[in-house]
mmCIF file of C-alpha atoms in Angstrom:
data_model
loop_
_atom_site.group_PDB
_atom_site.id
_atom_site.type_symbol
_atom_site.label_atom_id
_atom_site.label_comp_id
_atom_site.label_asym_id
_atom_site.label_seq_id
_atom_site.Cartn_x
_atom_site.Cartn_y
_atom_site.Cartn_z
ATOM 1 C CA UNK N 958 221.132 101.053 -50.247
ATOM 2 C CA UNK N 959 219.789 97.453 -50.516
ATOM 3 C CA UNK N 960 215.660 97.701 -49.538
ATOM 4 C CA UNK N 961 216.446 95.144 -46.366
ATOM 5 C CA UNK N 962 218.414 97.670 -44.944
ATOM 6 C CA UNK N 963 215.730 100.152 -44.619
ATOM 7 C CA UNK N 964 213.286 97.682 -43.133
ATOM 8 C CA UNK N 965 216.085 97.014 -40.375
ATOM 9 C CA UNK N 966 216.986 100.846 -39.693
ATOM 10 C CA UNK N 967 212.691 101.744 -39.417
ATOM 11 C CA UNK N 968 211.806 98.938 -37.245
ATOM 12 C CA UNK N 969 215.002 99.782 -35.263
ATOM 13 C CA UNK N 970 213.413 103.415 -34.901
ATOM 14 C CA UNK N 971 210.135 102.597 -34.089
ATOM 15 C CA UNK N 972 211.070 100.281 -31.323
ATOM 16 C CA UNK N 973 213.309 102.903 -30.016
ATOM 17 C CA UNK N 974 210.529 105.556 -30.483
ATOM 18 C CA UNK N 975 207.722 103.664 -28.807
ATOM 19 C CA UNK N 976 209.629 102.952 -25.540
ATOM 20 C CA UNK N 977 209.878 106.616 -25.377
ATOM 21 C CA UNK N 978 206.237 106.548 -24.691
ATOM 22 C CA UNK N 979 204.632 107.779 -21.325
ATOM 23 C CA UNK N 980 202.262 104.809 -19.611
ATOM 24 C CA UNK N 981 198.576 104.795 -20.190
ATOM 25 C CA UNK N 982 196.951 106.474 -17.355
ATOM 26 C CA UNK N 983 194.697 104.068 -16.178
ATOM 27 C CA UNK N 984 190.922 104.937 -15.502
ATOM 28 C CA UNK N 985 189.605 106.390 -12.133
ATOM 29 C CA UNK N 986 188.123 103.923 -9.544
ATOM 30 C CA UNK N 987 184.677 104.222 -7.551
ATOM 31 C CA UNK N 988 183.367 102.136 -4.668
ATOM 32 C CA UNK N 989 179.631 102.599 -3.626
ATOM 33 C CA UNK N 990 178.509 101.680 -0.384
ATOM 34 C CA UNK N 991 175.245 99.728 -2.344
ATOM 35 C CA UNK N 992 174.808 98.171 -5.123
ATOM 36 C CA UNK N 993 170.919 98.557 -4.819
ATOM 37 C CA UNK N 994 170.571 101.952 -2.335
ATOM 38 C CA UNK N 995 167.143 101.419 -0.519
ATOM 39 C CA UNK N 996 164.732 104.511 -0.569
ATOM 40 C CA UNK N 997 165.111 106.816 2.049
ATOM 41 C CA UNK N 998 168.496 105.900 2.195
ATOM 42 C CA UNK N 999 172.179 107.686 1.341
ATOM 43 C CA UNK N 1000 174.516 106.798 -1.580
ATOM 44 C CA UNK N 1001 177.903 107.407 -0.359
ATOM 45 C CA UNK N 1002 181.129 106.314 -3.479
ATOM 46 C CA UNK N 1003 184.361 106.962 -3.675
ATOM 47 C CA UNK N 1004 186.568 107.631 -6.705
ATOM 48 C CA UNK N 1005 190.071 107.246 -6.631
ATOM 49 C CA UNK N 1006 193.081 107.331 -9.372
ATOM 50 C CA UNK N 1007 194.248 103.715 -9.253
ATOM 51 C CA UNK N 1008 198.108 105.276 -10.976
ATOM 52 C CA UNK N 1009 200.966 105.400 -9.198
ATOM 53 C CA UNK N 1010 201.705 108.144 -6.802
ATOM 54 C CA UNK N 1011 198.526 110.181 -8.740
ATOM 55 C CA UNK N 1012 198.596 113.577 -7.965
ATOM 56 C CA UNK N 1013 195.375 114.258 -10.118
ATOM 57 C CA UNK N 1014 192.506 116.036 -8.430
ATOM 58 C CA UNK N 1015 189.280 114.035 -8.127
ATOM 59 C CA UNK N 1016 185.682 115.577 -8.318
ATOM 60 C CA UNK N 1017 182.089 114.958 -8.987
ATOM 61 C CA UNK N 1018 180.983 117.524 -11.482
ATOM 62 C CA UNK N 1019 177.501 119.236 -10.399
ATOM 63 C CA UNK N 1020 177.842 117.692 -6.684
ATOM 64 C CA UNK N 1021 181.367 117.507 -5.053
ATOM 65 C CA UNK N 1022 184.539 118.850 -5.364
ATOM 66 C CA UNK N 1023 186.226 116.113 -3.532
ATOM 67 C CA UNK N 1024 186.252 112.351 -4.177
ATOM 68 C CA UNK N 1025 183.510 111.305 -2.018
ATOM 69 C CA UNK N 1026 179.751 112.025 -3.466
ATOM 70 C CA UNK N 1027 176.925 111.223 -0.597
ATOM 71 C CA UNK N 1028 173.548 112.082 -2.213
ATOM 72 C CA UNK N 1029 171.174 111.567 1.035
ATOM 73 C CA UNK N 1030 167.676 110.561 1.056
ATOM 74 C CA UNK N 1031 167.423 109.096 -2.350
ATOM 75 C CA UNK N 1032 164.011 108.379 -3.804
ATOM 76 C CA UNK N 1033 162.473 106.298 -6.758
ATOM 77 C CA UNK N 1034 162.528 109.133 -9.002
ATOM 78 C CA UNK N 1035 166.183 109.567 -8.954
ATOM 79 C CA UNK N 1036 166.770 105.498 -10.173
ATOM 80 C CA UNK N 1037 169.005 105.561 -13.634
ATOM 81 C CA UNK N 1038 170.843 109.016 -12.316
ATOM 82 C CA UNK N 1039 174.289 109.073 -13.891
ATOM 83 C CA UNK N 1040 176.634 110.505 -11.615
ATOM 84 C CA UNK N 1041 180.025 111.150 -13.323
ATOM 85 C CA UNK N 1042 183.752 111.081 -11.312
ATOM 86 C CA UNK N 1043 186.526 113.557 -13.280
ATOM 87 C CA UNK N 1044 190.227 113.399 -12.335
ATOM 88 C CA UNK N 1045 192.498 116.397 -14.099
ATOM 89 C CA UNK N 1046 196.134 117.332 -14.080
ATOM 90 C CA UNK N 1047 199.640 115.292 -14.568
ATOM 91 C CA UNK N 1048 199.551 116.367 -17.741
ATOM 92 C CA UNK N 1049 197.382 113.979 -18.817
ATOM 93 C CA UNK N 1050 193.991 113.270 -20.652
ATOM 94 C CA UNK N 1051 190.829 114.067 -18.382
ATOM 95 C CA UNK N 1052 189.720 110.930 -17.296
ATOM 96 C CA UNK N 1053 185.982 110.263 -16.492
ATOM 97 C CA UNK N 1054 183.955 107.037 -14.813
ATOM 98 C CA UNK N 1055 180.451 107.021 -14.390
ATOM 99 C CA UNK N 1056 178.404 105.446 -11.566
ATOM 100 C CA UNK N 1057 174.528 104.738 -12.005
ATOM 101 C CA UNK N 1058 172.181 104.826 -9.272
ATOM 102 C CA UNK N 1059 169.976 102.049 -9.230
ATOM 103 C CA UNK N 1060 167.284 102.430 -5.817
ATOM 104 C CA UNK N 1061 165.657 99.999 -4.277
ATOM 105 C CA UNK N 1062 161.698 100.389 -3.614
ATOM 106 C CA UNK N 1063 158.651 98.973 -2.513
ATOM 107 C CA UNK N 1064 156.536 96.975 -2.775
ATOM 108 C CA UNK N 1065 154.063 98.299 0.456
ATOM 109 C CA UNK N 1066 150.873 96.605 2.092
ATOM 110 C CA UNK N 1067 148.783 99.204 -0.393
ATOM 111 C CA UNK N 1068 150.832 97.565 -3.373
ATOM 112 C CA UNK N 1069 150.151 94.263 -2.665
ATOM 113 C CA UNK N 1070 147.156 92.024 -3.325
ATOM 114 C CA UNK N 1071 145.273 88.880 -3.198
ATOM 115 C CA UNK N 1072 143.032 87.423 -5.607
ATOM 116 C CA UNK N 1073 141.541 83.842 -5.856
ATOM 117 C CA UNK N 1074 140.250 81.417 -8.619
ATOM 118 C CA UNK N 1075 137.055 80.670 -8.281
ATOM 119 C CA UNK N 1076 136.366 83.450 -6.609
ATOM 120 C CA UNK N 1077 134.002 81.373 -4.069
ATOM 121 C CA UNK N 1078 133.899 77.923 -3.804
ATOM 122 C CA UNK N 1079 131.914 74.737 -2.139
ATOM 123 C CA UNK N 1080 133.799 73.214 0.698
ATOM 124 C CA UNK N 1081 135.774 70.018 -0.456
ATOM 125 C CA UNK N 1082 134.311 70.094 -4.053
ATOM 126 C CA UNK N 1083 136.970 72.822 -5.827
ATOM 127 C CA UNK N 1084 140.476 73.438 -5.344
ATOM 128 C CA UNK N 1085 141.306 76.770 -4.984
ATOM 129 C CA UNK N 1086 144.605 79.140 -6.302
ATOM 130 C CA UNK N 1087 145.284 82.609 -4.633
ATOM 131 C CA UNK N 1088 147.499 84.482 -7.066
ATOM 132 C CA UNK N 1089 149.381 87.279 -5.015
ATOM 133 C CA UNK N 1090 149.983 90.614 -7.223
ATOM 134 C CA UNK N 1091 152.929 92.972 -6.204
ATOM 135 C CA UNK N 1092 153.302 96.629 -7.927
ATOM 136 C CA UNK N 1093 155.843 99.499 -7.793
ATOM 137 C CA UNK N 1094 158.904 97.901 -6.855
ATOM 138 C CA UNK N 1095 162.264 97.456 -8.291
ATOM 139 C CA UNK N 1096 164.420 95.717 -8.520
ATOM 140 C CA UNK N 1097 162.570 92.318 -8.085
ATOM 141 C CA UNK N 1098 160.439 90.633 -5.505
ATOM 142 C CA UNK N 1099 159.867 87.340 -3.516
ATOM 143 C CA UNK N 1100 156.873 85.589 -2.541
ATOM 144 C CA UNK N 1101 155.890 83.653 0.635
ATOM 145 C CA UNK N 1102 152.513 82.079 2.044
ATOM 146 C CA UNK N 1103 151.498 81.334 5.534
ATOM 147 C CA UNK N 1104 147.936 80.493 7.345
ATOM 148 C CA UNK N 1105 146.069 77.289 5.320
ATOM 149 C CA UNK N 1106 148.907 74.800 3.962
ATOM 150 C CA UNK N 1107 148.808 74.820 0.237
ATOM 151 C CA UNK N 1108 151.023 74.047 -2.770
ATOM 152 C CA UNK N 1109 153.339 77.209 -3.410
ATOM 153 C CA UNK N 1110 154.875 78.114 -6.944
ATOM 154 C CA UNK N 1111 156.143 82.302 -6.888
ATOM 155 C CA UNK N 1112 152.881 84.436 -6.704
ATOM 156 C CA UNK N 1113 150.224 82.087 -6.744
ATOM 157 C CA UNK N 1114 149.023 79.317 -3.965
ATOM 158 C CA UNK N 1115 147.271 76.683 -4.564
ATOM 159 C CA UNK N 1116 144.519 74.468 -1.708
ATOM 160 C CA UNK N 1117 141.407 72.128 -1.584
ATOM 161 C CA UNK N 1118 139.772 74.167 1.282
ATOM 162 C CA UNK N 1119 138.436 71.424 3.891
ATOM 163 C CA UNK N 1120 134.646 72.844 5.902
ATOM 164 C CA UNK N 1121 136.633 73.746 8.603
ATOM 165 C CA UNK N 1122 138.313 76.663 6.615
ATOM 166 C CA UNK N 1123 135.539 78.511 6.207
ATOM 167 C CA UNK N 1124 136.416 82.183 7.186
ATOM 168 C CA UNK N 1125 140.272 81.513 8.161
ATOM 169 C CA UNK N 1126 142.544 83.610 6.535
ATOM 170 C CA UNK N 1127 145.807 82.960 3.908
ATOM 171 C CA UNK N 1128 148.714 85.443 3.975
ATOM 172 C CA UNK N 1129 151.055 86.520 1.728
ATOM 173 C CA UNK N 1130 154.218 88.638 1.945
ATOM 174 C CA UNK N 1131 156.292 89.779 -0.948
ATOM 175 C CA UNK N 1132 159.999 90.647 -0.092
ATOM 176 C CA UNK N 1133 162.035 93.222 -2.251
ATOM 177 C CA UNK N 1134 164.978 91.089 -3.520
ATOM 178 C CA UNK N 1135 167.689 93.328 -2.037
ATOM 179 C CA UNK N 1136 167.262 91.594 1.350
ATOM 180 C CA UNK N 1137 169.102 88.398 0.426
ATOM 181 C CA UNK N 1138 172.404 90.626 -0.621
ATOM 182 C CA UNK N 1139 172.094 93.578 1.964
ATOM 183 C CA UNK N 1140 169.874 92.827 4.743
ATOM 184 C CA UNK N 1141 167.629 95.928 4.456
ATOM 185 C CA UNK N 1142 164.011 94.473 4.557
ATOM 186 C CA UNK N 1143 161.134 96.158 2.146
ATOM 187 C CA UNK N 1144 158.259 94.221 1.811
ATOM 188 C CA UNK N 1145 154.075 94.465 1.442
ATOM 189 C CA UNK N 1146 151.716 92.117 3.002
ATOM 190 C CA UNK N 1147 148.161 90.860 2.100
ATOM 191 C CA UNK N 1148 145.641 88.645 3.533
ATOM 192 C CA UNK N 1149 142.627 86.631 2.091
ATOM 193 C CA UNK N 1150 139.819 85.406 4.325
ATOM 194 C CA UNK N 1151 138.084 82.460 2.477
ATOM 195 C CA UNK N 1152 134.387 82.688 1.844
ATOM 196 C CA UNK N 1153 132.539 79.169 0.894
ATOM 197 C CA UNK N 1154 129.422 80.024 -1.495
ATOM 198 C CA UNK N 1155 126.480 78.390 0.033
ATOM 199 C CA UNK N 1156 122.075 78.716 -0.229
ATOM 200 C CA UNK N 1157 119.742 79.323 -1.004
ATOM 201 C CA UNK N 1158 118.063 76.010 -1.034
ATOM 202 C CA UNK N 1159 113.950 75.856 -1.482
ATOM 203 C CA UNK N 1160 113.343 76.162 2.113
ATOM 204 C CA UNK N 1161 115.114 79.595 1.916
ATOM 205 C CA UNK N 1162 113.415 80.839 -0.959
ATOM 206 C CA UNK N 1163 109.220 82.157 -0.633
ATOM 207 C CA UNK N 1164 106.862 84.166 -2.227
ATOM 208 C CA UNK N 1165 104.130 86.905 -1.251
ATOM 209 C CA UNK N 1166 101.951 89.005 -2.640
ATOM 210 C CA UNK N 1167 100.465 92.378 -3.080
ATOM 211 C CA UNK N 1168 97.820 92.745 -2.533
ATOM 212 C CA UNK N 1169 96.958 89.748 -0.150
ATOM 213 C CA UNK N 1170 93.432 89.171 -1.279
ATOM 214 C CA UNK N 1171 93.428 88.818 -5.487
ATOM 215 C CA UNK N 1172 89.738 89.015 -7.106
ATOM 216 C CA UNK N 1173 89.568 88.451 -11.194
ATOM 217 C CA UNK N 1174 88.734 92.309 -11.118
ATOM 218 C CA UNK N 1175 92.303 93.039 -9.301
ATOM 219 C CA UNK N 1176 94.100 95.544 -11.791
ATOM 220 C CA UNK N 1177 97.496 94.277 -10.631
ATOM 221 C CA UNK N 1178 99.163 91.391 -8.606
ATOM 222 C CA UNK N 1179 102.722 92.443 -7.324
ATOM 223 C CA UNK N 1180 105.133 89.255 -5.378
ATOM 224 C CA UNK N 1181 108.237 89.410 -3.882
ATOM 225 C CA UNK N 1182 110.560 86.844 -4.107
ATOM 226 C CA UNK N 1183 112.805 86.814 -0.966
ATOM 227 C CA UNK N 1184 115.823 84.527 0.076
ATOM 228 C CA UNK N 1185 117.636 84.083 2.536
ATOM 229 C CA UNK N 1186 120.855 82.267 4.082
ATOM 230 C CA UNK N 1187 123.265 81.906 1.465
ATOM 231 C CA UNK N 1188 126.627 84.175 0.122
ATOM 232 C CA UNK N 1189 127.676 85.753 -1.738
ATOM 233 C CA UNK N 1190 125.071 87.103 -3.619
ATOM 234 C CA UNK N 1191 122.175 85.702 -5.909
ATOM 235 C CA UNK N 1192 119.882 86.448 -9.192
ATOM 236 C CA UNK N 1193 116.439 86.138 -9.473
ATOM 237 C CA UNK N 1194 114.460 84.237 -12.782
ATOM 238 C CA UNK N 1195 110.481 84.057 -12.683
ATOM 239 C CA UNK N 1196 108.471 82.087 -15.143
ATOM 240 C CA UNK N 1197 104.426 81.176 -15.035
ATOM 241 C CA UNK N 1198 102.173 84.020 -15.299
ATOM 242 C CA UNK N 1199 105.015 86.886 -15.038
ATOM 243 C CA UNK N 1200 108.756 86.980 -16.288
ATOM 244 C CA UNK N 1201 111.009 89.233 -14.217
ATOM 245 C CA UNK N 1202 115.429 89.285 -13.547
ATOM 246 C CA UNK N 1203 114.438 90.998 -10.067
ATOM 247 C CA UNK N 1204 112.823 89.800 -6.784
ATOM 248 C CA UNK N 1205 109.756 91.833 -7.833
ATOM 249 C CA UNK N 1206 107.186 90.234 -10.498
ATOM 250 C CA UNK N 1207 104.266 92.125 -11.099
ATOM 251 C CA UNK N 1208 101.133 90.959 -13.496
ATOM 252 C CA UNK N 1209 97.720 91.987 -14.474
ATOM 253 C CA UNK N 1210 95.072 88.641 -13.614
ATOM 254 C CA UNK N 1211 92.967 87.642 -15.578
ATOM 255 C CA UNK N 1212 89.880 84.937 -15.176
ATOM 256 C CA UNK N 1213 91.246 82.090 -16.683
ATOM 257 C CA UNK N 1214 94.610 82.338 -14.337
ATOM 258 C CA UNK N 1215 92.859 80.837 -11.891
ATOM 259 C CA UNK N 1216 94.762 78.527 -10.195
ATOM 260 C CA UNK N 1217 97.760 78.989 -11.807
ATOM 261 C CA UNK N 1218 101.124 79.344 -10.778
ATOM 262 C CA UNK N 1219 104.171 81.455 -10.808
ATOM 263 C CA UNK N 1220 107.425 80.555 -10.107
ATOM 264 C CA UNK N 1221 110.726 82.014 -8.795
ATOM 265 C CA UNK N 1222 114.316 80.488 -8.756
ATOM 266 C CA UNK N 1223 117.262 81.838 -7.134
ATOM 267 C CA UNK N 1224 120.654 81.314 -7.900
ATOM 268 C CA UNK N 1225 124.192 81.942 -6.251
ATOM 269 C CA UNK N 1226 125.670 84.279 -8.360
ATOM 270 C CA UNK N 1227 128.979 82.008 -8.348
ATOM 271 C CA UNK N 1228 126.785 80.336 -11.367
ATOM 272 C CA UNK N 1229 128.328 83.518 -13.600
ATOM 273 C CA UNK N 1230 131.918 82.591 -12.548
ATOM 274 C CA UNK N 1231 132.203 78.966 -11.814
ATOM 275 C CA UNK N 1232 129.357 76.935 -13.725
ATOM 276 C CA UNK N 1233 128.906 75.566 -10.210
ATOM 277 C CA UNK N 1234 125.078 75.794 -9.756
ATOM 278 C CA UNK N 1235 123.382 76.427 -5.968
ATOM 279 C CA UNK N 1236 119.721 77.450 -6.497
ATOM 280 C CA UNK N 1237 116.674 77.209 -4.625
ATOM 281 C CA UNK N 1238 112.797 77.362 -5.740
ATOM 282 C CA UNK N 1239 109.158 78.404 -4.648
ATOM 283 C CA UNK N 1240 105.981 78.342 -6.203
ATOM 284 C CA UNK N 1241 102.798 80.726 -5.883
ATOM 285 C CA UNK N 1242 99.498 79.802 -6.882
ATOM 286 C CA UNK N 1243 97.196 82.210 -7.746
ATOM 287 C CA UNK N 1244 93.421 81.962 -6.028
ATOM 288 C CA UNK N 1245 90.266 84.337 -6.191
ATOM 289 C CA UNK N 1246 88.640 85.529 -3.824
ATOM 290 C CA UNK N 1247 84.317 85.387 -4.529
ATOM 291 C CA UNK N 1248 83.067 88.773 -4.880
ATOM 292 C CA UNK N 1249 79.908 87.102 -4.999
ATOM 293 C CA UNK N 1250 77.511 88.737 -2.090
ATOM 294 C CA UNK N 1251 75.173 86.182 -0.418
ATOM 295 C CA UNK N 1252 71.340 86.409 -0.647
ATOM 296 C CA UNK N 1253 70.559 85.013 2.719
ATOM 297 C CA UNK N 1254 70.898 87.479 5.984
ATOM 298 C CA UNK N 1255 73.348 86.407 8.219
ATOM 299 C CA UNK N 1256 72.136 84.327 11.178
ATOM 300 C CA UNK N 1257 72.863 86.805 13.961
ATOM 301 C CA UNK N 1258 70.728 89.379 11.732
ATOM 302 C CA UNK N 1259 67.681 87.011 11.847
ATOM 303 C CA UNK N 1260 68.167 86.601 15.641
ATOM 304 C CA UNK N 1261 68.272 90.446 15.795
ATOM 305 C CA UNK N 1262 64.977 90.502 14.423
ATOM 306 C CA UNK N 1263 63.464 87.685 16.326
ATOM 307 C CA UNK N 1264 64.499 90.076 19.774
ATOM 308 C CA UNK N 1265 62.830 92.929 18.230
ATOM 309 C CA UNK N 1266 59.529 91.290 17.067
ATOM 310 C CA UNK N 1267 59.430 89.359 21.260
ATOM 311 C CA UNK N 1268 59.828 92.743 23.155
ATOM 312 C CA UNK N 1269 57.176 93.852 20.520
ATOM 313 C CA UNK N 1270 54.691 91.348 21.956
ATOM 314 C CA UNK N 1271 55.746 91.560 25.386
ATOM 315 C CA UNK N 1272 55.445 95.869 25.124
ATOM 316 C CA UNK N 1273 52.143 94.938 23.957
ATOM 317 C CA UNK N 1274 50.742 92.368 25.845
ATOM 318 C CA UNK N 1275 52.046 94.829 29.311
ATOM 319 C CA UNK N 1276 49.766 97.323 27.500
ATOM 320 C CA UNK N 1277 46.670 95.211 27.735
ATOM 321 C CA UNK N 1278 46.937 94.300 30.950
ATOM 322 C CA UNK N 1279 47.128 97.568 32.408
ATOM 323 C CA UNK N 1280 44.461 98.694 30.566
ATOM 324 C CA UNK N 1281 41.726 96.081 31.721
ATOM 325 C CA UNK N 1282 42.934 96.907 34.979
ATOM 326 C CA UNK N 1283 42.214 100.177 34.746
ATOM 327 C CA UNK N 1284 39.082 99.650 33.647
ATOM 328 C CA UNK N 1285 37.616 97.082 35.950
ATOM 329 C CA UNK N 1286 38.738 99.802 38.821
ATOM 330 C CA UNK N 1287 35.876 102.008 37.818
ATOM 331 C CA UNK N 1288 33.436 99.260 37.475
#
């Protein structure tokens, strides 16, 4: 038989074979009612056999026996759970689809918060950015600002705070992402009251000492350096006669301090963060008392004895008298 024959007769009974074929079955369909199922909420899908008058039976191995699958009160632990649809019978294949649970969480008001850059600032001199930080939430977030008007870009916020803003507050709420595509609100909130740094100047800033009274023969001289108006916080430097990183200097005197000083500056502590420098200054100078005691009674001794040595003569002189009266009586 000539070869082209052959090829003729097989493709003839391959064609006829392959029409003898039953149809593909297709695969089983689910419908969820979320794509993103908020926590707290309920997943609720369907499966169905998308074949022609299907007769297959439809289950959810481990959690239904019917089509439908509601897992209630889902939680952020059970995000990435596979769930898997089977449909048997018709003499077919077992046919599976699998549906992945993807929940929706946070973030809350204890997940959210504010921080700002410089921390503290100087009315009108520093423009400040508030960066708002969101945790534990999934599947993304949104940011929003409200209370001082400021320059918005995502998470941060950025303002030249006027005098006037001193104390007022800036807001920020961060929206899970789900809301724009279901409605179902989830969101944390955060506010940050701005703080100007401000003092000590030098008419904030003193010294005193202990003891009061200093003598060359004073074993130890202790001052306190003490401040006051300003925020947030400040450091202490002294130079002179005593070095010290604390309000509290203390030094041994000696005789040839006399007259000399010791010094104290304080400065805001936004120095450390900002370069920014608000300080303010005193000065102590350091006199002796004399120990020297005076050779020359007080006055008010000397009139003590001048009293003493006039009722002397006057006791005396009364004395006299009565006695020459006496004795011209027996005369």
């Amino acid at each position: 038989m000539p070869p082209f024959f052959c090829v003729v007769i097989c493709i003839l009974t391959l064609q006829g074979f392959s029409t003898n074929l039953p149809a593909a079955a297709a695969e089983p369909k689910t419908t969820c009612n979320k794509d993103y199922v908020p926590e707290g909420t309920s997943l609720n899908c369907t499966c169905t056999d998308s074949s022609s008058g299907s007769t297959a039976n439809v289950s959810w191995p481990g959690h239904s026996n019917t089509s439908v699958l509601i897992v209630d009160n889902v939680r952020r632990d059970d995000n990435g759970t596979v769930f898997t649809c089977l449909m048997e019978g018709q003499g077919a294949t077992d046919r599976t689809t699998n549906v992945t649970l993807l929940v929706a969480y946070g973030p809350t008001d204890n997940t959210v918060s504010i921080t700002s850059s410089p921390q503290y600032v100087t009315n009108e001199t520093t423009s400040v950015t508030l960066t708002c930080t969101a945790r534990d939430f999934y599947p993304s977030v949104t940011y929003s600002w409200s209370g001082l008007q400021c320059t918005s870009n995502g998470a941060n916020c950025t303002f030249l705070p006027r005098p006037e803003d001193e104390r007022k507050y800036v807001h920020c709420t961060v929206l899970n992402s789900i809301y724009q595509s279901s409605g179902h609100e989830i969101k944390g909130f955060a506010a940050y009251q701005l703080h100007f740094a401000y003092g000590p100047t030098d008419n904030t800033v003193s010294i005193t000492s202990s003891p009061s009274v200093v003598t060359s023969e004073t074993p130890s001289v202790t001052l306190t350096c003490t401040a006051r108006d300003f925020y947030p916080s400040v450091t202490y430097s002294w130079s002179g006669l005593c070095t010290s990183n604390t309000a509290i200097c203390t030094f041994t005197p000696r005789a040839e301090d006399e007259r000399k000083y010791v010094y104290c500056t304080v400065l805001n502590s936004i120095y450390q963060s900002s370069g920014h420098e608000i300080k303010g200054f005193a000065a102590y100078q350091l006199q002796f008392a004399s120990t020297t005691q005076s050779t020359n009674p007080p006055k008010n001794s000397l009139a003590g004895k001048a009293n003493i040595e006039g009722l002397f003569i006057l006791v005396c002189l009364f004395a006299t008298t009565a006695a020459v009266e006496q004795l011209n009586s027996h005369l």
